[in-house]
CSV table of C-alpha atoms and ligand atoms in Angstrom, one decimal:
chain,number,residue,atom,x,y,z
A,1,MET,CA,191.0,203.4,226.2
A,2,LEU,CA,189.5,203.4,222.6
A,3,TYR,CA,187.5,207.0,222.9
A,4,LEU,CA,184.3,206.2,220.9
A,5,ASP,CA,181.7,208.4,222.2
A,6,ASN,CA,182.0,211.8,220.8
A,7,SER,CA,178.9,212.7,220.6
A,8,ALA,CA,179.0,213.0,224.4
A,9,THR,CA,182.0,214.5,224.7
A,10,THR,CA,185.0,215.0,222.5
A,11,LYS,CA,188.9,215.5,224.5
A,12,ILE,CA,190.0,219.0,224.4
A,13,LEU,CA,192.6,219.8,220.9
A,14,PRO,CA,196.1,220.8,222.1
A,15,GLU,CA,196.0,223.5,220.0
A,16,VAL,CA,192.8,225.2,222.3
A,17,LEU,CA,194.1,224.4,225.3
A,18,GLU,CA,197.5,225.7,224.3
A,19,THR,CA,195.4,229.1,223.4
A,20,MET,CA,193.4,229.0,226.4
A,21,MET,CA,196.1,229.1,228.7
A,22,PRO,CA,197.0,232.6,228.9
A,23,TYR,CA,193.5,233.4,229.9
A,24,LEU,CA,193.1,231.2,233.0
A,25,LYS,CA,197.1,232.1,234.1
A,26,GLU,CA,198.1,236.0,233.2
A,27,GLU,CA,195.2,237.6,231.2
A,28,TYR,CA,192.6,237.6,234.0
A,29,GLY,CA,191.1,241.3,233.0
A,30,ASN,CA,187.4,241.5,232.8
A,31,PRO,CA,186.5,242.8,229.6
A,32,SER,CA,183.5,245.0,230.9
A,33,SER,CA,186.3,246.9,231.8
A,34,LYS,CA,188.1,249.4,230.6
A,35,PHE,CA,191.2,251.0,229.4
A,36,TYR,CA,194.0,249.1,231.4
A,37,SER,CA,196.0,246.8,229.3
A,38,LEU,CA,194.3,243.6,231.2
A,39,ALA,CA,191.0,244.6,230.8
A,40,GLU,CA,191.5,245.6,227.0
A,41,ASN,CA,193.2,242.5,225.9
A,42,ALA,CA,190.5,239.7,227.0
A,43,LYS,CA,187.9,242.3,225.2
A,44,LYS,CA,190.1,241.7,222.3
A,45,ALA,CA,190.4,238.0,223.1
A,46,VAL,CA,186.6,237.5,223.5
A,47,ALA,CA,186.1,239.9,219.7
A,48,LYS,CA,188.5,237.2,218.3
A,49,ALA,CA,186.6,234.8,219.3
A,50,ARG,CA,183.0,235.8,217.9
A,51,GLU,CA,185.0,236.3,214.6
A,52,GLN,CA,186.1,232.9,213.9
A,53,VAL,CA,181.6,231.4,215.5
A,54,SER,CA,180.2,233.4,213.3
A,55,THR,CA,182.4,232.6,210.5
A,56,LEU,CA,182.3,229.2,211.0
A,57,LEU,CA,178.7,229.6,210.7
A,58,GLY,CA,179.0,232.1,208.4
A,59,CYS,CA,176.2,234.6,210.7
A,60,GLU,CA,177.6,237.9,211.4
A,61,PRO,CA,180.1,238.5,215.2
A,62,ASP,CA,177.7,240.6,216.7
A,63,GLU,CA,174.5,237.3,215.9
A,64,VAL,CA,176.8,235.3,218.2
A,65,VAL,CA,175.6,235.2,221.9
A,66,PHE,CA,178.1,233.1,224.6
A,67,THR,CA,176.0,230.9,226.9
A,68,SER,CA,177.1,227.8,229.3
A,69,GLY,CA,176.6,225.5,226.4
A,70,ALA,CA,173.8,224.1,224.4
A,71,THR,CA,171.2,223.9,227.2
A,72,GLU,CA,171.4,226.7,227.7
A,73,SER,CA,171.8,228.2,224.9
A,74,ASN,CA,168.3,226.0,223.7
A,75,ASN,CA,166.2,227.1,227.4
A,76,MET,CA,167.8,230.6,226.6
A,77,ILE,CA,165.7,231.1,222.4
A,78,ILE,CA,163.1,228.4,223.5
A,79,LYS,CA,161.7,230.6,226.9
A,80,GLY,CA,163.3,233.6,225.6
A,81,VAL,CA,160.6,233.6,222.4
A,82,ALA,CA,157.5,232.5,224.5
A,83,ASP,CA,158.4,235.4,227.0
A,84,TYR,CA,158.8,238.6,225.8
A,85,TYR,CA,155.9,237.9,222.8
A,86,ASN,CA,153.4,236.6,225.5
A,87,ASP,CA,154.4,239.4,227.3
A,88,ASN,CA,154.1,242.7,224.8
A,89,ASN,CA,150.7,243.0,223.4
A,90,ILE,CA,151.2,239.8,221.3
A,91,THR,CA,149.9,235.8,222.4
A,92,ASN,CA,150.6,233.4,220.2
A,93,LYS,CA,150.7,230.0,223.0
A,94,ARG,CA,151.4,228.2,219.8
A,95,LEU,CA,155.1,226.2,219.4
A,96,LEU,CA,156.4,223.2,217.5
A,97,THR,CA,159.4,220.9,217.9
A,98,SER,CA,159.8,217.8,217.2
A,99,LYS,CA,159.8,214.2,219.0
A,100,VAL,CA,163.0,213.2,219.1
A,101,GLU,CA,164.9,216.3,220.1
A,102,HIS,CA,167.4,216.6,223.2
A,103,PRO,CA,165.7,216.7,227.0
A,104,SER,CA,167.6,220.5,227.2
A,105,ILE,CA,164.7,221.0,224.0
A,106,ILE,CA,161.9,218.9,225.0
A,107,GLU,CA,161.8,219.1,228.8
A,108,THR,CA,162.2,223.1,228.1
A,109,PHE,CA,158.1,222.3,225.7
A,110,ASN,CA,157.3,220.0,228.5
A,111,PHE,CA,158.1,223.1,230.4
A,112,LEU,CA,156.0,225.6,228.3
A,113,GLY,CA,153.4,223.3,228.1
A,114,LYS,CA,152.3,223.3,231.9
A,115,ARG,CA,152.6,227.1,231.8
A,116,GLY,CA,149.9,227.8,229.2
A,117,PHE,CA,151.7,227.5,225.9
A,118,GLU,CA,149.9,224.6,222.6
A,119,VAL,CA,152.9,222.6,221.9
A,120,SER,CA,153.4,219.4,219.0
A,121,LEU,CA,155.2,217.4,218.5
A,122,ILE,CA,155.6,216.4,215.0
A,123,ASP,CA,156.5,212.7,214.1
A,124,VAL,CA,159.8,211.3,212.9
A,125,ASP,CA,160.7,208.5,210.4
A,126,GLN,CA,162.8,205.3,210.6
A,127,PHE,CA,165.3,207.0,211.1
A,128,ALA,CA,164.0,210.0,213.1
A,129,ARG,CA,163.6,212.7,210.6
A,130,VAL,CA,160.9,214.5,210.5
A,131,ASP,CA,159.3,215.2,206.8
A,132,ALA,CA,159.0,218.9,205.8
A,133,GLN,CA,155.6,218.5,204.0
A,134,ILE,CA,154.5,217.6,207.7
A,135,VAL,CA,156.0,220.7,208.7
A,136,LYS,CA,154.7,222.9,206.6
A,137,GLU,CA,151.3,221.6,207.0
A,138,VAL,CA,151.3,222.7,210.4
A,139,THR,CA,153.0,225.7,210.8
A,140,GLU,CA,150.0,226.6,207.7
A,141,GLN,CA,147.8,225.6,209.5
A,142,THR,CA,149.0,226.6,213.2
A,143,GLN,CA,151.2,229.0,212.9
A,144,PRO,CA,153.4,228.5,215.3
A,145,LEU,CA,155.2,231.5,217.5
A,146,LEU,CA,158.5,229.2,216.9
A,147,THR,CA,159.5,226.3,216.2
A,148,SER,CA,162.4,224.0,216.9
A,149,ILE,CA,164.1,220.5,215.2
A,150,MET,CA,167.7,219.8,215.5
A,151,TRP,CA,169.9,219.8,212.7
A,152,GLY,CA,171.2,216.2,213.3
A,153,ASN,CA,170.2,214.2,215.9
A,154,ASN,CA,172.2,213.0,218.3
A,155,GLU,CA,171.3,209.0,219.1
A,156,ILE,CA,171.0,208.4,215.5
A,157,GLY,CA,172.8,210.5,213.5
A,158,SER,CA,170.0,211.4,210.7
A,159,LEU,CA,170.4,215.0,209.3
A,160,ASN,CA,167.2,216.8,209.0
A,161,PRO,CA,166.4,219.0,205.2
A,162,ILE,CA,167.4,221.3,206.9
A,163,ALA,CA,167.5,223.6,203.8
A,164,VAL,CA,164.2,222.6,203.2
A,165,LEU,CA,163.1,224.0,206.4
A,166,ALA,CA,165.5,226.6,206.5
A,167,ASN,CA,163.4,227.8,202.7
A,168,LEU,CA,160.5,227.1,204.7
A,169,PHE,CA,160.8,229.5,207.3
A,170,GLU,CA,162.1,232.2,205.4
A,171,GLU,CA,159.1,232.4,202.7
A,172,ASN,CA,156.1,231.7,206.2
A,173,GLY,CA,158.4,234.3,208.8
A,174,LEU,CA,157.8,232.4,211.5
A,175,PHE,CA,160.3,231.8,214.2
A,176,PHE,CA,162.4,229.1,213.3
A,177,HIS,CA,165.5,227.6,215.9
A,178,THR,CA,167.6,224.4,214.9
A,179,ASP,CA,169.4,222.8,217.8
A,180,ALA,CA,173.5,222.6,215.7
A,181,THR,CA,174.7,220.7,218.0
A,182,GLN,CA,176.4,217.9,216.8
A,183,VAL,CA,176.6,218.4,212.9
A,184,ILE,CA,179.0,221.9,214.2
A,185,GLY,CA,182.5,221.0,212.2
A,186,LYS,CA,180.5,217.8,210.3
A,187,VAL,CA,178.2,219.8,207.7
A,188,PRO,CA,179.2,222.8,205.9
A,189,ILE,CA,177.2,226.3,207.3
A,190,ASP,CA,176.9,229.4,206.1
A,191,LEU,CA,173.9,231.1,207.6
A,192,LYS,CA,173.6,233.6,204.6
A,193,LYS,CA,172.5,231.4,202.5
A,194,LEU,CA,169.2,229.8,204.4
A,195,LYS,CA,167.5,232.7,205.9
A,196,GLY,CA,165.1,230.7,207.5
A,197,ILE,CA,166.8,230.0,210.4
A,198,ARG,CA,166.4,232.7,213.1
A,199,PHE,CA,168.0,230.9,216.0
A,200,LEU,CA,170.5,228.5,215.8
A,201,SER,CA,173.3,226.3,219.6
A,202,MET,CA,175.6,225.1,219.6
A,203,SER,CA,178.3,223.9,222.1
A,204,GLY,CA,181.7,224.0,222.8
A,205,HIS,CA,182.9,220.2,224.6
A,206,LYS,CA,181.3,218.2,221.0
A,207,ILE,CA,184.3,220.1,219.2
A,208,GLY,CA,186.6,219.6,220.9
A,209,GLY,CA,186.5,222.7,222.8
A,210,PRO,CA,186.1,222.7,226.6
A,211,LYS,CA,183.5,221.9,228.7
A,212,GLY,CA,181.0,224.3,229.6
A,213,ILE,CA,180.9,227.2,226.7
A,214,GLY,CA,178.7,227.4,224.2
A,215,ALA,CA,176.8,230.0,221.9
A,216,ALA,CA,173.6,231.1,220.5
A,217,ILE,CA,172.9,232.5,217.4
A,218,ILE,CA,170.7,235.0,217.3
A,219,ARG,CA,170.3,236.2,214.0
A,220,LYS,CA,168.5,239.7,213.2
A,221,GLN,CA,166.0,241.3,212.5
A,222,THR,CA,167.3,243.3,209.8
A,223,LYS,CA,170.9,244.9,209.9
A,224,GLU,CA,170.5,246.6,212.9
A,225,ILE,CA,167.5,245.6,214.5
A,226,TYR,CA,168.3,243.2,217.3
A,227,THR,CA,165.6,239.7,217.1
A,228,ARG,CA,164.4,240.6,220.7
A,229,ILE,CA,163.8,237.6,223.8
A,230,THR,CA,163.6,237.5,227.1
A,231,PRO,CA,167.4,236.9,228.5
A,232,LEU,CA,167.4,233.4,230.7
A,233,LEU,CA,169.7,236.3,233.0
A,234,HIS,CA,168.9,239.3,234.4
A,235,GLY,CA,172.1,241.5,235.2
A,236,GLY,CA,174.5,243.9,233.3
A,237,GLY,CA,173.7,243.6,230.1
A,238,GLN,CA,176.2,241.6,228.7
A,239,GLU,CA,176.0,239.9,224.9
A,240,ASN,CA,173.8,242.5,223.6
A,241,ASN,CA,171.8,242.4,226.9
A,242,TYR,CA,170.6,238.8,225.8
A,243,ARG,CA,172.6,237.0,228.5
A,244,SER,CA,174.2,239.1,231.7
A,245,GLY,CA,177.4,237.6,233.6
A,246,THR,CA,180.9,238.3,232.8
A,247,LEU,CA,182.0,236.3,230.5
A,248,ALA,CA,185.0,233.9,230.8
A,249,VAL,CA,186.9,234.4,228.9
A,250,HIS,CA,189.4,231.2,229.0
A,251,ASN,CA,186.0,229.2,227.8
A,252,ILE,CA,185.0,231.9,224.8
A,253,VAL,CA,189.1,231.6,224.1
A,254,GLY,CA,188.4,228.3,224.0
A,255,LEU,CA,185.6,227.8,221.4
A,256,GLY,CA,187.3,229.8,219.8
A,257,LYS,CA,189.8,228.1,218.6
A,258,ALA,CA,188.0,225.4,218.1
A,259,ALA,CA,185.8,227.0,215.9
A,260,GLU,CA,188.3,227.6,214.0
A,261,LEU,CA,190.0,224.2,213.9
A,262,ALA,CA,186.8,223.1,212.7
A,263,ALA,CA,185.7,225.6,209.3
A,264,ALA,CA,189.4,224.9,208.9
A,265,ASN,CA,189.7,221.1,209.3
A,266,LEU,CA,185.9,220.4,208.3
A,267,GLU,CA,186.8,219.0,205.1
A,268,GLN,CA,189.3,216.3,205.8
A,269,ASN,CA,188.0,215.6,209.1
A,270,VAL,CA,184.7,214.9,207.5
A,271,LYS,CA,186.6,212.4,205.1
A,272,ARG,CA,188.4,210.7,207.4
A,273,LEU,CA,185.4,209.9,209.5
A,274,ASN,CA,183.5,208.8,206.1
A,275,THR,CA,186.6,206.1,205.5
A,276,LEU,CA,186.4,205.4,209.2
A,277,GLU,CA,182.6,204.4,209.4
A,278,LYS,CA,182.8,202.7,206.5
A,279,TYR,CA,185.9,200.1,207.9
A,280,LEU,CA,184.4,199.6,211.2
A,281,THR,CA,180.9,198.6,209.7
A,282,ASP,CA,181.9,196.5,207.0
A,283,ILE,CA,184.7,194.2,210.3
A,284,PHE,CA,180.3,194.4,211.5
A,285,ASN,CA,179.4,193.2,208.0
A,286,THR,CA,181.9,190.8,207.7
A,287,ASN,CA,181.8,189.1,211.1
A,288,LEU,CA,178.1,190.1,212.6
A,289,GLY,CA,176.1,189.4,209.3
A,290,ASN,CA,173.0,188.6,211.0
A,291,LYS,CA,173.3,188.8,214.0
A,292,ILE,CA,173.4,192.9,214.0
A,293,LYS,CA,170.5,195.5,212.5
A,294,PHE,CA,171.8,199.1,212.0
A,295,ASN,CA,169.4,202.1,213.3
A,296,SER,CA,171.5,204.6,211.1
A,297,ASP,CA,170.4,205.4,207.9
A,298,THR,CA,173.9,205.3,205.8
A,299,LYS,CA,172.5,208.8,203.7
A,300,GLU,CA,172.0,212.0,205.1
A,301,LYS,CA,173.9,211.2,208.5
A,302,ILE,CA,176.8,212.7,210.9
A,303,PRO,CA,179.8,211.0,209.5
A,304,GLY,CA,180.7,208.7,212.4
A,305,LEU,CA,178.4,208.4,214.0
A,306,VAL,CA,176.5,204.5,213.8
A,307,SER,CA,174.0,202.9,215.9
A,308,LEU,CA,173.1,199.8,215.9
A,309,GLN,CA,171.7,196.9,218.1
A,310,PHE,CA,173.0,193.3,218.7
A,311,ILE,CA,170.6,191.6,218.8
A,312,GLY,CA,169.7,188.8,221.7
A,313,VAL,CA,172.4,191.3,223.4
A,314,ASN,CA,171.6,193.3,226.1
A,315,ASN,CA,173.0,196.9,225.3
A,316,GLU,CA,173.9,197.6,229.0
A,317,LEU,CA,175.6,194.3,230.3
A,318,LEU,CA,177.7,194.5,226.4
A,319,LEU,CA,179.0,197.8,227.1
A,320,LYS,CA,179.8,197.4,230.8
A,321,LYS,CA,181.5,194.2,230.0
A,322,LEU,CA,183.9,196.7,227.0
A,323,ALA,CA,183.9,199.5,229.6
A,324,ASP,CA,187.7,198.3,230.6
A,325,TYR,CA,188.7,198.3,226.5
A,326,ALA,CA,186.2,200.8,225.2
A,327,ALA,CA,183.8,203.9,226.1
A,328,LEU,CA,181.3,202.9,224.1
A,329,SER,CA,177.0,204.7,224.2
A,330,SER,CA,173.9,202.5,224.7
A,331,GLY,CA,172.9,206.5,222.4
A,332,SER,CA,171.2,208.2,225.4
A,333,ALA,CA,172.0,208.3,229.3
A,334,CYS,CA,168.8,206.4,228.7
A,335,SER,CA,167.8,204.1,232.3
A,336,SER,CA,166.3,200.9,231.5
A,337,SER,CA,163.3,202.0,233.1
A,338,LYS,CA,163.1,204.9,230.8
A,339,PRO,CA,163.9,204.1,227.3
A,340,SER,CA,165.0,206.7,224.2
A,341,HIS,CA,162.5,208.8,223.2
A,342,VAL,CA,164.4,209.0,220.1
A,343,LEU,CA,164.3,205.6,219.4
A,344,SER,CA,160.6,204.4,220.1
A,345,ALA,CA,159.6,207.4,218.5
A,346,SER,CA,161.7,205.6,215.3
A,347,GLY,CA,159.7,202.8,215.8
A,348,LYS,CA,162.1,200.8,217.8
A,349,SER,CA,160.3,198.3,220.1
A,350,LEU,CA,162.0,197.7,223.5
A,351,GLU,CA,163.2,195.5,223.1
A,352,GLU,CA,165.6,196.5,220.0
A,353,VAL,CA,166.4,200.3,221.8
A,354,ARG,CA,167.6,197.7,224.8
A,355,GLN,CA,169.8,195.7,221.9
A,356,THR,CA,171.3,199.6,220.5
A,357,ILE,CA,175.1,200.8,220.8
A,358,ARG,CA,175.8,204.2,219.7
A,359,VAL,CA,179.6,204.6,218.3
A,360,THR,CA,180.6,207.8,217.2
A,361,LEU,CA,184.3,207.8,216.6
A,362,SER,CA,186.1,210.9,215.8
A,363,PRO,CA,188.9,211.5,212.9
A,364,ASP,CA,192.0,210.8,214.7
A,365,VAL,CA,191.0,207.5,215.8
A,366,THR,CA,192.6,204.2,213.3
A,367,GLU,CA,191.7,200.9,211.6
A,368,SER,CA,194.0,199.2,213.9
A,369,GLU,CA,191.9,200.5,217.1
A,370,LEU,CA,188.9,199.8,215.5
A,371,ASP,CA,190.2,196.1,214.8
A,372,PHE,CA,189.2,195.9,218.4
A,373,PHE,CA,185.2,194.3,217.1
A,374,LYS,CA,187.2,192.0,215.5
A,375,GLN,CA,188.3,190.0,218.9
A,376,ILE,CA,185.1,190.7,220.9
A,377,THR,CA,182.7,190.2,217.1
W,1,PMP,N1,171.3,219.6,222.0
W,1,PMP,C1,172.0,218.1,221.6
W,1,PMP,C2,171.9,217.0,220.7
W,1,PMP,C3,173.0,217.4,222.5
W,1,PMP,O1,173.7,215.9,221.8
W,1,PMP,C4,174.0,217.8,223.1
W,1,PMP,C5,174.8,217.5,224.2
W,1,PMP,N2,174.4,216.4,224.0
W,1,PMP,C6,173.0,219.5,223.8
W,1,PMP,C7,171.8,220.0,222.8
W,1,PMP,C8,173.3,219.7,225.1
W,1,PMP,O2,175.4,220.7,225.2
W,1,PMP,P1,175.8,221.0,226.3
W,1,PMP,O3,176.6,219.3,226.7
W,1,PMP,O4,176.5,221.5,225.5
W,1,PMP,O5,174.7,220.7,227.3
């Protein structure tokens, strides 16, 4: 079985699993406990993982808040900012996002929209990218409390002009969040240089780590002062009071190791993914020519993600037919009655959406495995 759905999830890396195992067996201490070695060992392991994640992203370790994944990070940041700054003598109910965000962003904004917030949605181009100039104009006019724009799109693979946006938000001082779930380990990230990014979300299982763990990066306001948000989970005050609950040490350790490997192998993985992507698109072009149409751009994109249409072929029927041989996706978990909001917002017709499949590679796929596509074409 050829696994080509790596944007949905990745297989856990052997080194990650190995690092996690002791924390599922003998090292079961609670890092919030004190003095005895099981607790201290757990505390040290969490501190190391926090360091590994912060090194990957170029932020301070105490700006890393462990969560259950990117869905929680997105919810926590958006609801947390919205609530805090409407409860403390400041009232700004304007929020801004794009039309092609992950459901954990869109639905969170929808939720707030029903509670009196004014949510504006930025249009995107044919590759699902926002125009930084439009973001600039809208933010100047409306001064939103929070703007959330994803770094790279999970369905079509386009990267947004994040450095330009970060500069913009550094200048205007407004809160900016980016969902970086799909770009971790695929693009270099240095938050020290991107000061306008106040909040960032990421997830473990997209980078060879375990499921059920991720991080919310909450940059400090100044060196000492933490950015305030209302927590999603109240309780014992773990994670600097941002997120209560006993830490999932095994998962945190796994995320840390996956982050370390993502940083160490970034260059090599990107090179490999680009080589494989070219190999794959060449097969499609040579064998299918005018029977296919690419949705993804060829530049400023997530390496290894290809979204394309098989003209006249229903995507779900094709995926079903191939399911015994290859794991592919239609781009999102969309049902036939509810087509992809990303492709629709990028100007694709319903027919085009229904003939789209997404292939997402991993560096360990081989060229001869991809030759599989020569047989089906
Ligand atoms: N954001 C994006 C862009 C994603 O692709 C995903 C996962 N599909 C998520 C958020 C949610 O991540 P998690 O599974 O960790 O909740």
